[in-house]
XYZ file of C-alpha atoms in Angstrom:
475
model
C 22.028 23.767 7.608
C 24.769 24.257 5.029
C 24.361 22.835 1.532
C 27.576 20.838 1.912
C 25.847 18.729 4.601
C 23.100 17.546 2.239
C 25.001 14.934 0.186
C 24.624 16.916 -3.029
C 26.485 15.753 -6.150
C 28.276 19.031 -6.899
C 28.468 22.261 -4.923
C 31.485 24.353 -5.926
C 31.241 27.848 -4.426
C 27.793 27.236 -2.866
C 28.745 24.707 -0.220
C 28.462 27.147 2.716
C 25.040 28.440 1.679
C 22.612 28.128 4.623
C 19.164 26.677 3.942
C 16.217 26.352 6.313
C 14.102 23.569 4.805
C 13.602 21.287 1.816
C 10.706 21.680 -0.614
C 9.532 20.406 -3.989
C 6.018 21.886 -3.930
C 5.371 25.623 -4.003
C 3.064 25.400 -0.988
C 5.949 24.080 1.132
C 8.431 26.791 0.205
C 9.620 28.957 3.120
C 12.217 31.662 3.429
C 15.579 29.977 2.922
C 14.225 26.740 1.382
C 16.225 24.495 -0.915
C 13.812 23.816 -3.793
C 14.034 20.597 -5.812
C 12.867 20.930 -9.417
C 11.138 17.624 -10.166
C 10.069 16.713 -13.682
C 6.576 15.392 -12.947
C 3.809 13.732 -14.921
C 1.694 16.884 -15.135
C 4.196 19.680 -14.587
C 7.936 20.265 -14.864
C 9.214 21.643 -11.572
C 11.878 23.629 -13.392
C 9.119 25.962 -14.608
C 8.246 26.719 -10.962
C 11.711 27.891 -9.974
C 11.111 31.633 -10.306
C 7.849 31.458 -8.361
C 9.642 29.422 -5.675
C 12.296 32.126 -5.531
C 9.590 34.771 -5.159
C 8.234 32.809 -2.189
C 11.619 32.703 -0.492
C 13.522 29.729 -1.890
C 17.237 30.407 -1.539
C 18.779 27.667 -3.701
C 17.681 25.105 -6.287
C 18.492 21.513 -7.211
C 17.806 20.955 -10.894
C 18.516 18.708 -13.861
C 18.708 21.536 -16.389
C 20.078 25.032 -16.163
C 17.865 27.715 -14.650
C 18.131 31.481 -14.916
C 21.631 32.680 -13.995
C 20.212 34.812 -11.184
C 19.259 31.671 -9.232
C 21.708 29.765 -7.018
C 21.497 26.296 -8.515
C 23.064 22.855 -8.194
C 22.859 20.676 -11.305
C 22.385 16.938 -10.694
C 21.589 13.873 -12.797
C 18.346 13.113 -10.937
C 16.522 15.667 -8.801
C 14.263 12.921 -7.449
C 17.136 10.755 -6.252
C 18.859 13.812 -4.823
C 15.679 14.729 -2.922
C 15.745 11.325 -1.210
C 19.453 11.539 -0.339
C 19.265 15.142 0.868
C 16.120 14.459 2.941
C 17.985 11.698 4.764
C 20.931 14.013 5.420
C 18.700 16.922 6.506
C 17.217 14.784 9.305
C 20.546 13.252 10.330
C 20.244 9.921 8.500
C 17.776 8.359 10.992
C 17.249 5.297 8.771
C 20.805 4.200 9.511
C 19.880 3.704 13.173
C 16.618 1.854 12.495
C 15.934 -1.675 11.296
C 13.524 -1.067 8.441
C 11.418 -3.759 6.772
C 9.796 -2.938 3.429
C 6.798 -4.851 2.081
C 5.937 -4.489 -1.600
C 3.490 -6.181 -3.961
C 0.175 -5.502 -5.655
C -1.978 -6.919 -2.868
C -1.449 -7.761 0.784
C 1.031 -5.044 1.791
C -1.099 -3.505 4.538
C -2.227 -6.731 6.188
C 1.247 -8.251 6.014
C 2.772 -5.115 7.557
C 0.383 -5.271 10.514
C 1.190 -8.939 11.075
C 4.945 -8.298 10.989
C 4.418 -5.489 13.499
C 2.504 -7.902 15.741
C 5.283 -10.493 15.582
C 8.019 -7.977 16.380
C 6.007 -6.591 19.305
C 5.489 -10.124 20.595
C 9.271 -10.434 20.637
C 9.477 -7.301 22.803
C 10.516 -4.714 20.191
C 9.121 -1.200 19.833
C 7.795 -0.917 16.282
C 6.779 1.873 13.941
C 4.387 1.313 11.032
C 4.109 3.346 7.825
C 1.474 2.429 5.249
C -1.810 2.987 3.453
C -4.015 3.056 6.540
C -1.894 5.148 8.900
C 1.432 5.921 10.512
C 1.720 4.223 13.876
C 4.071 4.023 16.848
C 2.722 1.476 19.289
C -1.007 2.240 19.374
C -0.590 5.939 18.575
C -1.876 6.620 15.062
C -1.735 9.521 12.642
C -3.230 9.856 9.180
C -1.327 8.703 6.102
C -1.470 10.798 2.931
C 0.366 8.341 0.679
C 1.118 4.622 0.948
C 4.823 5.545 0.935
C 5.449 9.134 2.100
C 7.517 11.565 0.059
C 11.194 11.674 1.155
C 10.879 14.955 3.078
C 8.067 13.440 5.170
C 9.505 9.928 5.303
C 12.831 10.864 6.886
C 11.114 13.272 9.278
C 8.914 10.364 10.375
C 11.972 8.136 10.759
C 13.610 10.799 12.934
C 10.490 11.099 15.118
C 10.268 7.325 15.498
C 13.933 7.090 16.433
C 13.479 9.790 19.093
C 10.635 7.725 20.582
C 12.783 4.641 20.970
C 11.567 2.708 17.940
C 13.840 -0.183 16.963
C 12.013 -1.593 13.916
C 9.980 0.172 11.243
C 7.638 -1.829 9.024
C 6.609 0.082 5.915
C 4.770 -0.421 2.650
C 6.899 0.291 -0.407
C 4.741 1.222 -3.379
C 5.862 0.698 -6.970
C 5.451 4.434 -7.559
C 7.785 5.250 -4.674
C 10.415 2.854 -5.987
C 10.141 4.111 -9.557
C 10.320 7.747 -8.453
C 13.432 7.156 -6.282
C 11.675 8.016 -3.004
C 13.457 5.178 -1.174
C 16.897 5.662 -2.677
C 19.699 5.598 -0.135
C 17.854 3.404 2.392
C 19.281 -0.037 3.098
C 16.441 -2.248 4.327
C 16.935 -5.002 6.874
C 14.428 -7.122 4.943
C 12.532 -6.536 1.691
C 9.392 -8.671 1.347
C 7.441 -9.443 -1.840
C 3.769 -10.478 -1.732
C 2.634 -10.793 -5.362
C 2.485 -9.060 -8.720
C -0.835 -8.736 -10.534
C -2.449 -6.183 -12.823
C -2.550 -2.663 -11.385
C -1.293 0.896 -11.983
C -0.998 0.448 -15.743
C -2.265 4.022 -16.114
C 1.144 5.057 -14.749
C 3.503 2.270 -15.791
C 1.969 1.394 -19.147
C 3.104 -2.241 -19.132
C 3.372 -5.050 -16.616
C 7.082 -5.299 -17.456
C 7.700 -1.716 -16.356
C 5.559 -2.238 -13.235
C 7.579 -5.353 -12.386
C 10.827 -3.481 -12.938
C 9.824 -0.948 -10.310
C 9.268 -3.747 -7.775
C 12.515 -5.491 -8.759
C 14.541 -2.450 -7.693
C 13.832 -3.174 -4.017
C 15.389 -6.635 -4.236
C 18.903 -5.570 -5.160
C 21.857 -5.927 -2.816
C 22.189 -2.146 -2.599
C 18.688 -1.790 -1.101
C 18.071 -4.948 0.942
C 20.215 -7.072 3.223
C 17.755 -9.980 3.030
C 14.786 -10.751 0.770
C 11.521 -12.577 1.473
C 9.772 -13.839 -1.657
C 6.491 -15.552 -2.572
C 7.499 -18.347 -4.956
C 3.900 -19.213 -5.782
C 3.956 -15.987 -7.799
C 5.500 -16.146 -11.283
C 7.474 -12.929 -10.852
C 8.407 -14.034 -7.346
C 10.139 -17.099 -8.741
C 12.193 -14.814 -10.991
C 13.184 -12.708 -7.990
C 14.115 -15.782 -5.960
C 16.629 -16.792 -8.645
C 18.105 -13.288 -8.737
C 18.366 -12.751 -4.962
C 21.333 -14.322 -3.194
C 20.146 -13.924 0.406
C 16.467 -14.845 0.388
C 13.824 -16.705 2.380
C 11.007 -18.126 0.264
C 7.403 -18.928 1.142
C 4.395 -20.499 -0.573
C 2.072 -23.468 -0.575
C 2.228 -24.751 -4.156
C 5.973 -24.690 -4.860
C 9.019 -25.830 -2.846
C 9.820 -23.126 -0.292
C 11.481 -22.484 3.060
C 8.194 -21.493 4.741
C 4.929 -23.195 3.818
C 1.446 -24.063 5.085
C -0.066 -27.474 5.748
C -3.718 -28.430 6.220
C -5.403 -25.051 5.799
C -8.889 -24.719 7.301
C -11.066 -21.618 6.865
C -14.320 -20.302 8.316
C -15.993 -16.965 8.968
C -13.984 -16.874 12.191
C -10.601 -16.953 10.474
C -8.084 -19.520 9.338
C -6.084 -22.328 10.916
C -3.088 -24.209 9.499
C 0.253 -25.749 10.401
C 3.259 -23.592 9.590
C 6.478 -25.279 8.515
C 9.410 -22.900 8.927
C 12.666 -24.610 7.970
C 11.174 -27.864 9.350
C 10.111 -26.241 12.624
C 6.338 -26.732 12.839
C 3.667 -24.820 14.769
C -0.095 -24.341 14.535
C -1.148 -20.900 13.319
C -4.529 -19.318 13.986
C -5.426 -16.000 12.359
C -8.568 -13.970 12.997
C -9.121 -12.950 9.358
C -10.332 -15.570 6.852
C -9.262 -16.068 3.256
C -6.573 -18.049 1.452
C -4.861 -14.771 0.598
C -4.491 -14.149 4.325
C -2.663 -17.441 4.608
C -0.117 -15.946 2.211
C 0.025 -12.732 4.235
C 0.790 -14.670 7.418
C 3.352 -16.828 5.586
C 5.099 -13.701 4.331
C 5.236 -12.280 7.852
C 6.558 -15.597 9.183
C 9.258 -15.579 6.499
C 10.288 -12.053 7.533
C 10.545 -13.298 11.115
C 12.738 -16.174 9.933
C 14.958 -13.727 8.047
C 15.345 -11.799 11.315
C 16.139 -15.029 13.219
C 13.066 -14.697 15.443
C 11.695 -17.745 17.253
C 8.588 -19.410 15.877
C 6.818 -18.830 19.215
C 6.856 -15.090 18.523
C 5.417 -15.731 15.059
C 2.452 -17.666 16.464
C 1.820 -15.087 19.195
C 2.180 -12.158 16.840
C -0.256 -13.553 14.296
C -2.826 -14.236 17.016
C -2.619 -10.695 18.402
C -3.802 -9.140 15.102
C -7.576 -9.156 15.527
C -8.670 -6.536 13.000
C -7.144 -4.398 10.251
C -9.274 -1.496 9.113
C -10.686 -2.060 5.647
C -9.298 -5.580 5.296
C -11.943 -8.322 5.452
C -13.891 -6.454 8.116
C -16.985 -8.553 8.871
C -20.154 -7.030 10.305
C -22.815 -9.447 11.486
C -26.446 -8.520 10.869
C -29.658 -10.363 11.713
C -30.223 -11.691 8.206
C -26.822 -11.470 6.515
C -23.150 -10.685 6.984
C -21.403 -7.668 5.476
C -17.716 -7.776 4.547
C -15.801 -4.587 3.805
C -12.511 -4.906 1.972
C -10.030 -2.747 0.053
C -9.941 -5.184 -2.922
C -9.541 -2.845 -5.897
C -7.704 -4.949 -8.482
C -8.923 -7.911 -10.556
C -6.733 -10.317 -8.585
C -7.683 -8.773 -5.242
C -11.394 -9.022 -6.017
C -11.035 -12.581 -7.287
C -9.077 -13.612 -4.195
C -11.593 -12.311 -1.704
C -14.628 -13.620 -3.610
C -13.024 -17.057 -3.967
C -12.277 -17.074 -0.248
C -15.835 -16.072 0.650
C -17.168 -18.801 -1.642
C -15.301 -21.404 0.440
C -17.433 -20.709 3.529
C -20.544 -18.881 2.256
C -23.771 -20.639 3.132
C -26.021 -18.361 1.073
C -25.580 -16.028 -1.875
C -22.762 -13.529 -2.417
C -23.856 -9.994 -3.285
C -20.976 -7.791 -4.412
C -20.989 -3.999 -4.389
C -18.015 -2.383 -6.112
C -16.795 0.303 -8.489
C -13.501 1.459 -9.992
C -11.513 4.626 -9.411
C -11.458 7.414 -11.956
C -8.273 8.760 -13.586
C -6.654 5.363 -13.145
C -6.101 2.227 -15.252
C -9.235 1.888 -17.395
C -8.278 -1.514 -18.798
C -8.920 -3.289 -15.484
C -12.552 -2.138 -15.275
C -14.194 -4.735 -17.568
C -11.926 -7.405 -16.066
C -13.197 -6.586 -12.592
C -16.742 -6.615 -13.927
C -16.193 -10.116 -15.281
C -14.635 -11.299 -12.005
C -17.462 -9.912 -9.880
C -20.182 -11.346 -12.129
C -18.614 -14.794 -12.378
C -18.015 -15.220 -8.637
C -21.058 -13.394 -7.230
C -24.714 -14.278 -7.296
C -25.725 -10.619 -7.560
C -23.469 -7.793 -8.766
C -24.149 -4.169 -7.853
C -21.966 -1.771 -9.845
C -21.559 1.612 -8.194
C -19.216 4.579 -7.830
C -15.839 4.393 -6.070
C -13.632 7.505 -6.329
C -14.591 8.841 -9.779
C -12.258 11.829 -9.297
C -12.489 13.950 -12.472
C -14.185 11.237 -14.563
C -17.873 10.720 -15.137
C -19.189 8.005 -12.763
C -21.529 6.810 -15.515
C -18.625 6.358 -17.940
C -16.676 4.334 -15.376
C -19.658 2.078 -14.724
C -20.139 1.627 -18.482
C -16.526 0.413 -18.700
C -17.163 -2.082 -15.892
C -20.340 -3.566 -17.337
C -18.586 -4.220 -20.666
C -17.062 -7.202 -18.861
C -20.361 -8.478 -17.475
C -21.507 -10.611 -20.387
C -24.759 -12.494 -20.094
C -24.947 -11.895 -16.340
C -27.497 -10.016 -14.268
C -26.307 -6.852 -12.617
C -27.609 -3.594 -11.185
C -26.047 -0.149 -11.699
C -26.596 2.364 -8.889
C -24.330 5.396 -9.041
C -24.747 6.646 -5.473
C -22.612 4.377 -3.263
C -24.817 4.665 -0.187
C -27.918 3.797 -2.185
C -26.087 0.849 -3.767
C -25.025 -0.528 -0.374
C -28.519 -0.146 1.066
C -29.975 -1.878 -2.010
C -27.571 -4.817 -1.597
C -28.423 -5.286 2.075
C -32.147 -4.890 1.323
C -31.828 -7.615 -1.310
C -29.941 -10.016 0.970
C -31.705 -13.003 2.510
C -30.892 -15.102 5.550
C -27.342 -16.460 5.275
C -26.249 -14.216 2.395
C -22.971 -12.294 2.398
C -22.724 -8.732 1.092
C -19.209 -7.792 -0.014
C -18.509 -4.061 -0.236
C -15.224 -3.802 -2.100
C -12.790 -1.166 -3.274
C -12.512 1.497 -0.586
C -11.734 -0.386 2.608
C -10.704 2.029 5.365
C -10.772 5.149 3.184
C -12.514 8.038 4.921
C -13.505 9.982 1.831
C -15.066 9.708 -1.597
C -13.539 11.891 -4.302
C -16.091 13.179 -6.810
C -15.372 15.922 -9.334
C -12.035 16.590 -7.693
C -13.636 17.221 -4.274
C -13.128 14.858 -1.322
C -16.309 14.240 0.651
C -16.336 12.672 4.114
C -17.367 9.040 3.690
C -16.498 5.554 4.983
C -18.129 2.229 4.003
C -18.051 0.682 7.482
C -19.273 3.837 9.179
C -22.220 4.013 6.775
C -23.209 0.377 7.391
C -23.019 0.938 11.157
C -25.203 4.034 10.792
C -27.851 1.930 9.034
C -27.737 -0.597 11.865
C -27.858 2.062 14.603
C -30.797 3.779 12.904
C -32.669 0.459 12.942
C -32.907 0.283 9.155
C -31.744 -3.350 9.337
């Protein structure tokens, strides 16, 4: 492909240069690659240019001048240019797809699955891109990032388009928005779930984190917006967005719930969508899941879909890996959930408290090399809403597991707790401790299939381990 076909800002005499692929990591460089020099958190990609050239890179996109021997195109933002050029390289597949983006601190994955279910109930072929996987119909492949890098994202779009996909439902992370990964895409609908404390290790302040989310709800990125007006930041967005559908249960909104009932078997409520009313039954319990279903219903309304497809679509979602997965045992129930933020942990514990007959035993940890300030807050949340708290290791990454646990227990004031570093031992201890009718919540990792310790990823999954204990007759 010629450089002039890649929507680059300025080309001059280089426009007919042929390139074979796009790359921004050295490992992806091939003979004839166009290499994008990205100024990253840990390394400046401009310093990698010569090595990329040695590996075969033919031309470079950069924000500052490189050695004169290198064929280079200077741009204002290499990251934005990567997104625009990736779209062009794959023939702008996003322009032929109806893409729905879901963003927010919590609820993105579950809401995306529900939207997919609704669209499939209406007869559409749907692609899904998110934390758990990439999916076309029931065919799944592993996801590396919540929102793929532009070179992968537009390749995925192109593959989905070739398979007859009409709609794509994807999770849009704050990092992806801030780093321009989604620039150039015009979304059919942008949906907002909530904004609570997370990722402050990267963004520094809640204001900067919110600003990243806000970018998605501009007229240049979204045709229509769906917004949770029970969220403080959501109410700000609703005022700013001209073409929006709102949802909630505590504030006036276009889509809202009436008469919510919850049990271990799920939730049941009446959905009011622009004064059209229908009963909704969802297989996953929790008040937060009411909000997830409301968000999906609001997206359906924004797409002018009938309420009958909303009800059918919500019912067809029976399980989402790592999201309120309940395992029944002879003496207790085990719930596995991805809750990894203070608000997420509080939401799921509060929901469990509404139907728990016995005690709540919570097993959780916090990830290493991430926002340290949330650790004592999560400790306080777990201790205040649980009867027994078991602090353990999550993904310590390069940090000391003991240091992470020390940070957590700083928030557990005057409460009983147990610290067990090994996650398997901690889970077994919690189930051993449980009595008839108790609920053991294993939080933080959800559907993850690894545990990262000392920079090494080890094969591990919470649900798989619990099932192994059951199959071995331990419980």
